[in-house]
Short mmCIF file of C-alpha atoms in Angstrom, two decimals:
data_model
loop_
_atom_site.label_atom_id
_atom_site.label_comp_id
_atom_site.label_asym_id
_atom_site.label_seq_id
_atom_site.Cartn_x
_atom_site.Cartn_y
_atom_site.Cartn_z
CA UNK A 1 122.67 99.43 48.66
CA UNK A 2 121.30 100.19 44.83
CA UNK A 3 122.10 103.81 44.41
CA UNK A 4 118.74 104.23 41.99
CA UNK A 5 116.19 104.14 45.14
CA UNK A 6 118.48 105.45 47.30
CA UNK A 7 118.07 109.20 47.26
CA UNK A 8 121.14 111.32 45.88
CA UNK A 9 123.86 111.76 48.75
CA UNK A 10 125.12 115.16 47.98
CA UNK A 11 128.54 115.44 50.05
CA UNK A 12 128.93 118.49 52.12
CA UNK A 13 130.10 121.75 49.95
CA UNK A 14 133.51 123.13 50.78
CA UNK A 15 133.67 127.29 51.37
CA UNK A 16 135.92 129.79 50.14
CA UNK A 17 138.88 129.44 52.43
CA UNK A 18 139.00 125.64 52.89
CA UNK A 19 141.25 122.99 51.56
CA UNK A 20 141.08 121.25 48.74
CA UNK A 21 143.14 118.09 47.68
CA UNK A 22 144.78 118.66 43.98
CA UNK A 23 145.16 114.41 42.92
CA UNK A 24 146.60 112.91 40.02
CA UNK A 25 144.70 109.41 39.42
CA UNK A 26 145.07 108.64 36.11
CA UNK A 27 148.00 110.91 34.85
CA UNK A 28 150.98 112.75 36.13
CA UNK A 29 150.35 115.20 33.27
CA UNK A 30 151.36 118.22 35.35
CA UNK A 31 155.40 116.64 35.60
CA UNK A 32 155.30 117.01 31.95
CA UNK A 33 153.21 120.72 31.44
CA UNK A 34 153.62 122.37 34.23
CA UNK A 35 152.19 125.88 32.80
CA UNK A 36 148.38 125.19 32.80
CA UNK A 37 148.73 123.19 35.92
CA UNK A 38 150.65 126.50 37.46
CA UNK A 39 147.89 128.41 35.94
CA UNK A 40 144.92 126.70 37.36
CA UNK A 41 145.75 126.34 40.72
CA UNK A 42 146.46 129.85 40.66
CA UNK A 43 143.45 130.33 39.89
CA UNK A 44 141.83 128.07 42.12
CA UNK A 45 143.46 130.23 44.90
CA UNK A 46 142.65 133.34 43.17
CA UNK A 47 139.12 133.35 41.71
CA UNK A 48 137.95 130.17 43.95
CA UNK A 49 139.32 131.28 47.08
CA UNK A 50 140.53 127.72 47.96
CA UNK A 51 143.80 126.00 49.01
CA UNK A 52 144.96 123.65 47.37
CA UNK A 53 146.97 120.56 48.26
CA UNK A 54 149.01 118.37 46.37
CA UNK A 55 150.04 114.77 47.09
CA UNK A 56 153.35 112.55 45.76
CA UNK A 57 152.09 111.35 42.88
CA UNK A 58 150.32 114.68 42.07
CA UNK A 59 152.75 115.93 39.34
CA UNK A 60 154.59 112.45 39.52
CA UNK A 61 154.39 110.67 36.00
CA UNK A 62 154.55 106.70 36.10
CA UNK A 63 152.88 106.28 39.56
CA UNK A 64 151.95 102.95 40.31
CA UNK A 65 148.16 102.29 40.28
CA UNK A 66 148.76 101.68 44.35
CA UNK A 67 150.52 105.23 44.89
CA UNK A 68 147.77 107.10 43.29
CA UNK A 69 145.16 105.10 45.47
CA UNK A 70 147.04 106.24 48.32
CA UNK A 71 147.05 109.43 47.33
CA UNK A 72 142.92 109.34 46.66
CA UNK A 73 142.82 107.70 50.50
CA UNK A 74 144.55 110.08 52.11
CA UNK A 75 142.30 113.00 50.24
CA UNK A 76 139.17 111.93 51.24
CA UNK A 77 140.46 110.39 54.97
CA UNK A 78 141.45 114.45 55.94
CA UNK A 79 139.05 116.06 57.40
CA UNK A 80 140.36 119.30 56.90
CA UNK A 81 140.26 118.62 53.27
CA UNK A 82 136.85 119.97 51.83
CA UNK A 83 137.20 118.75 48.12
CA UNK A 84 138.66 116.77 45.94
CA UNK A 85 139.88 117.71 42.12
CA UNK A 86 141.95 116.01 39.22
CA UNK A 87 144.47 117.29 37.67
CA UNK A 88 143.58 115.74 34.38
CA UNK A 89 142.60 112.73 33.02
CA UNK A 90 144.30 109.52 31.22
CA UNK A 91 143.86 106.53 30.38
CA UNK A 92 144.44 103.58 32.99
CA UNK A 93 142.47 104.81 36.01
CA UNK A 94 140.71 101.59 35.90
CA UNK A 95 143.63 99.95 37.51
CA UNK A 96 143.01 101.64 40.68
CA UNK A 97 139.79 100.48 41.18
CA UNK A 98 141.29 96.87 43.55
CA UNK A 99 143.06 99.31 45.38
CA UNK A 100 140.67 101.31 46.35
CA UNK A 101 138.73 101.30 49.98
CA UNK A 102 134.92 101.79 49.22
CA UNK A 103 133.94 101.58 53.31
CA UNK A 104 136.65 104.31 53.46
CA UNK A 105 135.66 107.08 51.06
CA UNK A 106 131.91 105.96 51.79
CA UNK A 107 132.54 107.03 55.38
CA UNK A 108 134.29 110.20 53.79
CA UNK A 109 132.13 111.68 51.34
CA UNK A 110 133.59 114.54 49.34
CA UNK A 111 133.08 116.23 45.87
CA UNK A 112 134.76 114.85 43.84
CA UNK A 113 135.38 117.00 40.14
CA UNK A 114 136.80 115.37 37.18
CA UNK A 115 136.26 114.12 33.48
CA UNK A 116 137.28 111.91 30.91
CA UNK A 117 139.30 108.99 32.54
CA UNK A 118 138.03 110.20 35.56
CA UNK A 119 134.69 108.74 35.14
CA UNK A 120 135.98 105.26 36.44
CA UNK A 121 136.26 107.16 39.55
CA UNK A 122 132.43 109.02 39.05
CA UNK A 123 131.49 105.43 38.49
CA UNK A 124 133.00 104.33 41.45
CA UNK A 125 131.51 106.90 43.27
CA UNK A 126 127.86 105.83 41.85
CA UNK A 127 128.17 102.62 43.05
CA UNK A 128 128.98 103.57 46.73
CA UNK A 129 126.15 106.05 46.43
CA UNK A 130 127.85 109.59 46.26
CA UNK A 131 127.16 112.47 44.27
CA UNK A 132 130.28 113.75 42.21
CA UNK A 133 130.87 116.39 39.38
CA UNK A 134 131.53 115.18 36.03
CA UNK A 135 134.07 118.69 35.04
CA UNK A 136 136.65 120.84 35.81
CA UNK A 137 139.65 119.66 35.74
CA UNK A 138 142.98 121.94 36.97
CA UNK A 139 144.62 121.95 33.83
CA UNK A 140 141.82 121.98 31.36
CA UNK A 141 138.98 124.05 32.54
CA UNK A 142 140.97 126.21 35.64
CA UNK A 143 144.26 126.26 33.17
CA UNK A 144 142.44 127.58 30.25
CA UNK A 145 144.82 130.23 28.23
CA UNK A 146 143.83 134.01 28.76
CA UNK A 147 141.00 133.43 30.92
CA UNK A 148 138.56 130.63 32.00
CA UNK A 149 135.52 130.24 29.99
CA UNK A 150 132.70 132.21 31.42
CA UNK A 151 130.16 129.36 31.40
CA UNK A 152 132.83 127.24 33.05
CA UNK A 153 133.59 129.26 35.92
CA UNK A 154 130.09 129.95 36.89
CA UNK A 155 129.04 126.55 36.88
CA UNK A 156 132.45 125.39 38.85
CA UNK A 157 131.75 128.09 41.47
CA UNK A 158 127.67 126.69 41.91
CA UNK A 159 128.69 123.21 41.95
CA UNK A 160 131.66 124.15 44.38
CA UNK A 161 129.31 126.75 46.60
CA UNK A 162 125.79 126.51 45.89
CA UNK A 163 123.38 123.90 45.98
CA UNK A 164 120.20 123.59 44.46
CA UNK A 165 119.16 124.01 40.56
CA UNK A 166 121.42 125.17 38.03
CA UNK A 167 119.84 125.78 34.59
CA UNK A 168 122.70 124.64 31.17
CA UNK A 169 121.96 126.71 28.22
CA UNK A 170 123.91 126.36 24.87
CA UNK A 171 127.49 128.40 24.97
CA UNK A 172 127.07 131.20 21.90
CA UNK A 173 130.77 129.95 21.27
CA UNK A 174 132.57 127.31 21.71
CA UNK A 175 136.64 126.43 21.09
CA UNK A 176 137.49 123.69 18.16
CA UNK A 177 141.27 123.44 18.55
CA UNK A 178 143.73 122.61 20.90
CA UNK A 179 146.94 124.65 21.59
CA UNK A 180 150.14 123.70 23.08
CA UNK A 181 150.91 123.28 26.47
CA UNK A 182 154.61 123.80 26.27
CA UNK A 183 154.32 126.99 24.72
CA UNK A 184 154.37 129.76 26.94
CA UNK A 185 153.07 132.08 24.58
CA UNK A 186 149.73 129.64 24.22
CA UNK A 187 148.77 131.45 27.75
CA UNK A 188 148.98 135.11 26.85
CA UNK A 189 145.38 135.17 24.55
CA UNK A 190 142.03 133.34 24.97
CA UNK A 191 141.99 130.55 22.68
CA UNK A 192 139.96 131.13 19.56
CA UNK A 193 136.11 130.06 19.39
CA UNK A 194 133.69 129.67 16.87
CA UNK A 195 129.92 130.51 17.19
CA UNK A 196 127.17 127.90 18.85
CA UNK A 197 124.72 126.63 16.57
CA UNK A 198 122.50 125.53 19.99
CA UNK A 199 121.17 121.95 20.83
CA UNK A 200 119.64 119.32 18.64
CA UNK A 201 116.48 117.76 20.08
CA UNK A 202 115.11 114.19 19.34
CA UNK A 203 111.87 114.04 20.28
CA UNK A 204 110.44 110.68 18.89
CA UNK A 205 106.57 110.41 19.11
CA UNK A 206 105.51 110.93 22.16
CA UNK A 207 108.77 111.76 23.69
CA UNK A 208 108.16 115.43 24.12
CA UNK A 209 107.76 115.05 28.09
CA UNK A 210 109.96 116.03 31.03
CA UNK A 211 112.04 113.69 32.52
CA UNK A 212 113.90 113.63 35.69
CA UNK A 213 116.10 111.80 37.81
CA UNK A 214 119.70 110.58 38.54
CA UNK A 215 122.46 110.76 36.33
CA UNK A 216 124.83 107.59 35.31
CA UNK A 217 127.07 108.01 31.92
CA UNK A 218 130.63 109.48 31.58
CA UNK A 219 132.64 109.42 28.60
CA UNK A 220 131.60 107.02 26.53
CA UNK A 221 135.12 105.13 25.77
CA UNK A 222 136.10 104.52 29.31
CA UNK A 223 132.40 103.36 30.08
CA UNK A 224 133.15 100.89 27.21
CA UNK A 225 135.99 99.48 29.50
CA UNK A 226 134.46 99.24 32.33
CA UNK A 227 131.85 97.15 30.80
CA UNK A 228 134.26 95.23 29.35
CA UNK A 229 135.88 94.41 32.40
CA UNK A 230 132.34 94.39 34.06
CA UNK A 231 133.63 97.02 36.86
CA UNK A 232 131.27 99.38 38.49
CA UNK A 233 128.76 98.58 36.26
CA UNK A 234 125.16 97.58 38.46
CA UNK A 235 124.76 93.52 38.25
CA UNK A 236 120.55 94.36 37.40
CA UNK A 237 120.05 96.76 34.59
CA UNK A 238 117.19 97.95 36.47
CA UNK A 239 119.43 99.74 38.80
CA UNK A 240 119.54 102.74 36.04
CA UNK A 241 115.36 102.95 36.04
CA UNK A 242 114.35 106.55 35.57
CA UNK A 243 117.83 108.10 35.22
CA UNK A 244 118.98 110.13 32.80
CA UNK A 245 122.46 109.12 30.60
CA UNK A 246 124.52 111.81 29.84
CA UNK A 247 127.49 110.65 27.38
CA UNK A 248 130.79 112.68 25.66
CA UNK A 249 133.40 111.33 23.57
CA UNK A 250 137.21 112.14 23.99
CA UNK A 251 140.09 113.83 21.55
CA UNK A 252 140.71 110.27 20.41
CA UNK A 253 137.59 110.90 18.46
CA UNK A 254 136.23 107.58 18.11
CA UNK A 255 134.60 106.59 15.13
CA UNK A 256 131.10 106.61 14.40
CA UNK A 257 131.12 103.18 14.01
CA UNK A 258 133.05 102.53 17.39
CA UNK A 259 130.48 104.91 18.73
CA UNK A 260 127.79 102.66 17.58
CA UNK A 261 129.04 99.31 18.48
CA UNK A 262 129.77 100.67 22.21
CA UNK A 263 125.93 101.47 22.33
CA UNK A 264 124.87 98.69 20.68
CA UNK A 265 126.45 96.71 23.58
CA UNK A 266 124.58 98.64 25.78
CA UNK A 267 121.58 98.00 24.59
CA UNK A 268 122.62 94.00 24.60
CA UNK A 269 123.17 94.39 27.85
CA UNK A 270 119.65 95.72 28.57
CA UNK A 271 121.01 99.19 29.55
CA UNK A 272 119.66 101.76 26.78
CA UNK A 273 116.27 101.24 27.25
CA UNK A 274 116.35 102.11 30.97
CA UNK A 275 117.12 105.90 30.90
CA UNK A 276 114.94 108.18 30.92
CA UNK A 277 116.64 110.37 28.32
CA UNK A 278 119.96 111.25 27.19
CA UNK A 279 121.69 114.21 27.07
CA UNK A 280 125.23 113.94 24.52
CA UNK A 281 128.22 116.26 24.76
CA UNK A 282 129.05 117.88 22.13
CA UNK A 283 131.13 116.02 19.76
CA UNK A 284 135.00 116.41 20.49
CA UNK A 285 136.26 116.68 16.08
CA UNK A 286 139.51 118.30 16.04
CA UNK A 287 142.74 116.96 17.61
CA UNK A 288 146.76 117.29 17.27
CA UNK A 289 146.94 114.08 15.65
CA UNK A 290 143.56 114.84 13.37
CA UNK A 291 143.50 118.40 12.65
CA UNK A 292 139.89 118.51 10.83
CA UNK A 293 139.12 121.34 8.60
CA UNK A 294 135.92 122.91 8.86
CA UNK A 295 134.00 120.20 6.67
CA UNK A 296 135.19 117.07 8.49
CA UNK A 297 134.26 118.39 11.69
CA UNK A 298 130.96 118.73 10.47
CA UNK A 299 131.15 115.57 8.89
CA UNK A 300 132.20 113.99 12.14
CA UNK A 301 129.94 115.22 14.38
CA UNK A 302 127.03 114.57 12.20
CA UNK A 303 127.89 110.64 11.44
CA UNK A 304 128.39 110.57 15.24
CA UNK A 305 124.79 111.97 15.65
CA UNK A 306 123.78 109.45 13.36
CA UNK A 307 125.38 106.79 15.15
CA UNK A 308 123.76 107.57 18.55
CA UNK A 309 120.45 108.07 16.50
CA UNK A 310 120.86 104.31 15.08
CA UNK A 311 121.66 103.11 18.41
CA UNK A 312 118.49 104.59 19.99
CA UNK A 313 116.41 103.73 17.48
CA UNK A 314 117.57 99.65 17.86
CA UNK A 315 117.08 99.69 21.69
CA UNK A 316 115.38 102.25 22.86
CA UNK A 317 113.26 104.22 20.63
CA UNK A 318 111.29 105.88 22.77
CA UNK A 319 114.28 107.48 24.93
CA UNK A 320 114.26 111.45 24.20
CA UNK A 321 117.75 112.77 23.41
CA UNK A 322 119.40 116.35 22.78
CA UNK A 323 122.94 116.29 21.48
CA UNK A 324 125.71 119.30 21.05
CA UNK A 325 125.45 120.11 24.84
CA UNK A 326 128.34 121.56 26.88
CA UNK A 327 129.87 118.65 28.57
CA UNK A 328 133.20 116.97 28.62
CA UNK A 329 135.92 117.39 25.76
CA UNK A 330 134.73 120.32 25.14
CA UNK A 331 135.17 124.66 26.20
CA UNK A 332 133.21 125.96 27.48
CA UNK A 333 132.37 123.29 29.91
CA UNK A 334 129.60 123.09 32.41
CA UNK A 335 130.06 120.59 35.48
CA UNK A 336 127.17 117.90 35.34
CA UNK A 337 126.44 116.09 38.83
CA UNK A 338 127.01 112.38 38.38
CA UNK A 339 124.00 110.57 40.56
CA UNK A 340 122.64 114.03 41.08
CA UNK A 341 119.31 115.21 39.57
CA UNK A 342 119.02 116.24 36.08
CA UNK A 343 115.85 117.61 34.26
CA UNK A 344 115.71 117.48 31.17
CA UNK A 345 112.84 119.33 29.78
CA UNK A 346 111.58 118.32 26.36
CA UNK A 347 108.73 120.55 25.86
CA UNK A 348 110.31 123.78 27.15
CA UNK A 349 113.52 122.49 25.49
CA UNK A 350 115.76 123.09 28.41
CA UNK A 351 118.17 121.23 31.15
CA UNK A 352 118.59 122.09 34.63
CA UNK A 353 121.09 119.82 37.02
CA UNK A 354 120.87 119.82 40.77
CA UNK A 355 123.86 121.08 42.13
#
C-alpha cells in the first residue's frame, strides 16, 4: 500500500468515559518528574473525562527498546483501550521500530498523540496508512503549570472528540522559557508568555493558491535520522505528491546551518519539491542549557527562517510556506493530524486540519 493514494484512515475516536493507554516509548521521563506527569493525567481524567492506563515501562527509565514495544503492542491489541498517548518524548525511539508488529497495530488502528521523538512512531504510523496526532503529550501540554493553554486544550478535545475541520489561528501569546519540573512551586502559576507577532507567509510568484492534502513531516531532527538510517521513509519520492510538510525544531535548537543541511538533503533526495506547501512551527530559541535573551531569540528564529527560505529556494521554489505556527516545541500547542488533511490557504492566509 502507498499511503499518498490511499485515502486518510482516520481511526475510530474514543468518548469521554473510555480508556486510554498512557505509554512511555522513547523516555521514562515520568520516573524522574513525577509532578507534571501527576498533573496531566489528572487532568486527562478531569477535563478529558478519560481513563487512563499505564503500562511497565510507563514511568520506568532505561527500558529496553523491546519492553517499550511491548508496551505499544499491548496498547493498541486492547480493545477496550480507545487511545493511545505519550508521556513525552526522547531521543532513541528509533530503536523500536524492528520490534515493532506493523500487521498488528494495522489491524488495531488507534489515535495515536505525541511529538518530538515521537514522530518515528507518526512516521511509522504513515507508512502503515493511519492517521495520528502530531501533539499533546501528558507531561508537556496536559502537565502545563497553572492551567493548560487554552488553544491546546481545545484542539486536544476536537482531535480527541470531534471529527471534521478544525481551523489554527496564531496564539496572541505564546511561552519562551522553560521552568523546572522538580520544583513544586513551578505548578502553582501559569508560566509566563509573551505576545504573538502572527504568521509569516512566503508566497513566491504564483504561489498564492490553496493547497490541500495529506500531511508527512515531524520534527525536523528525528526526520533527519530516520533518513539517515533510511527508516519509514517511502522508497519513491513520489509517495509525498500533493501533501503538505509540516516541520518544528526541538529545545536542542539546532543551528541554522544544521537546519539547512537537513533540508538540503531533502531536497537531494528528491523530497522538497513534492509538497504542496509547508507549514513550520514556530522556532523553539530558549532552553536550560541556552537561556537566550530577548535579541538572540530573535536572532535565532530569524537565521532559522532564513535557512528554510535558502533551502526552498534551492529545491523547491515554487513550494508556498508560512512559518511561526503553533506546532511542536512550542505553548500553546495545537495537535496537527499526521496523514490527515491539511489546507493551507494562501490567499485567505489561513490553515484548517481535518480532525
Amino acid at each position: 500500500m502507498t499511503p499518498s493514494v490511499e485515502p486518510p484512515r482516520y481511526p475510530p475516536k474514543p468518548r469521554p468515559g473510555d480508556r486510554v493507554a498512557v505509554v512511555s516509548p522513547s523516555s521514562g521521563l515520568p520516573e524522574l518528574f513525577p509532578l507534571p506527569y501527576n498533573l496531566g493525567i489528572a487532568r486527562l481524567q478531569a477535563q478529558f473525562h478519560l481513563e487512563p492506563v499505564e503500562y511497565p515501562t510507563t514511568r520506568k527509565m532505561g527500558a529496553s527498546p523491546r519492553e517499550r514495544a511491548d508496551d505499544l503492542h499491548a496498547a493498541f491489541a486492547d480493545p477496550t483501550v480507545k487511545a493511545v498517548i505519550a508521556s513525552i518524548g526522547g531521543d532513541d525511539q528509533i530503536t523500536l521500530l524492528p520490534f515493532l508488529d506493523r500487521e498488528l497495530i494495522r489491524a488495531h488502528p488507534k489515535p495515536f498523540f505525541g511529538f518530538s521523538d515521537n514522530t518515528v512512531l507518526h512516521a511509522f504510523l504513515w507508512q502503515t496508512g493511519v492517521v495520528s496526532f502530531h501533539g499533546a503529550s501528558v507531561m508537556c501540554e496536559l502537565g502545563r503549570p497553572g492551567a493548560m493553554a487554552r488553544q491546546t486544550a481545545d484542539s486536544l478535545r476536537a482531535a480527541l472528540f470531534a471529527p471534521g475541520p478544525y481551523e489554527v489561528v496564531p496564539a496572541d501569546r505564546f511561552r519562551v522559557m522553560d521552568v523546572p519540573w522538580d520544583d513544586p512551586d513551578t505548578f502553582v502559576d501559569e508560566p509566563a508568555t509573551e505576545p504573538g507577532e502572527g504568521w509569516t507567509w512566503h508566497l513566491p510568484q504564483g504561489a498564492e493558491r490553496v493547497v490541500e492534502g495529506r500531511t508527512w513531516g515531524g520534527n525536523l531532527e528525528v526526520l533527519s535520522w530516520l533518513l539517515m538510517a533510511d527508516r519509514e521513509i517511502a522508497p519513491d519520492p513520489s509517495a509525498y505528491d500533493g501533501h503538505v510538510l509540516f516541520l518544528e525544531t526541538s529545545e536542542e535548537l539546532p543551528s541554522a546551518a544544521e537546519v539547512f543541511r537537513i533540508l538540503r538533503s531533502m531536497g537531494e533526495r528528491g523530497l522538497l519539491a513534492r509538497f504542496g506547501a509547508l507549514v513550520m512551527g514556530r522556532a523553539k530559541s530558549w532552553s536550560f542549557d541556552r537561556p537566550n535573551g530577548p535579541q538572540e531569540r530573535t536572532r535565532y528564529a530569524l537565521e532559522q527562517r532564513g535557512a528554510v527560505l535558502r533551502a526552498l529556494g534551492t529545491y523547491a521554489p515554487d513550494t508556498m510556506a508560512v512559518f511561526d505556527v503553533d506546532l511542536g516545541h512550542t505553548d500553546p500547542q495545537y495537535v496537527i493530524p499526521y496523514g490527515g488533511v491539511v489546507r493551507v490557504d494562501g490567499r485567505k492566509r489561513r490553515i484548517t486540519v481535518t480532525y
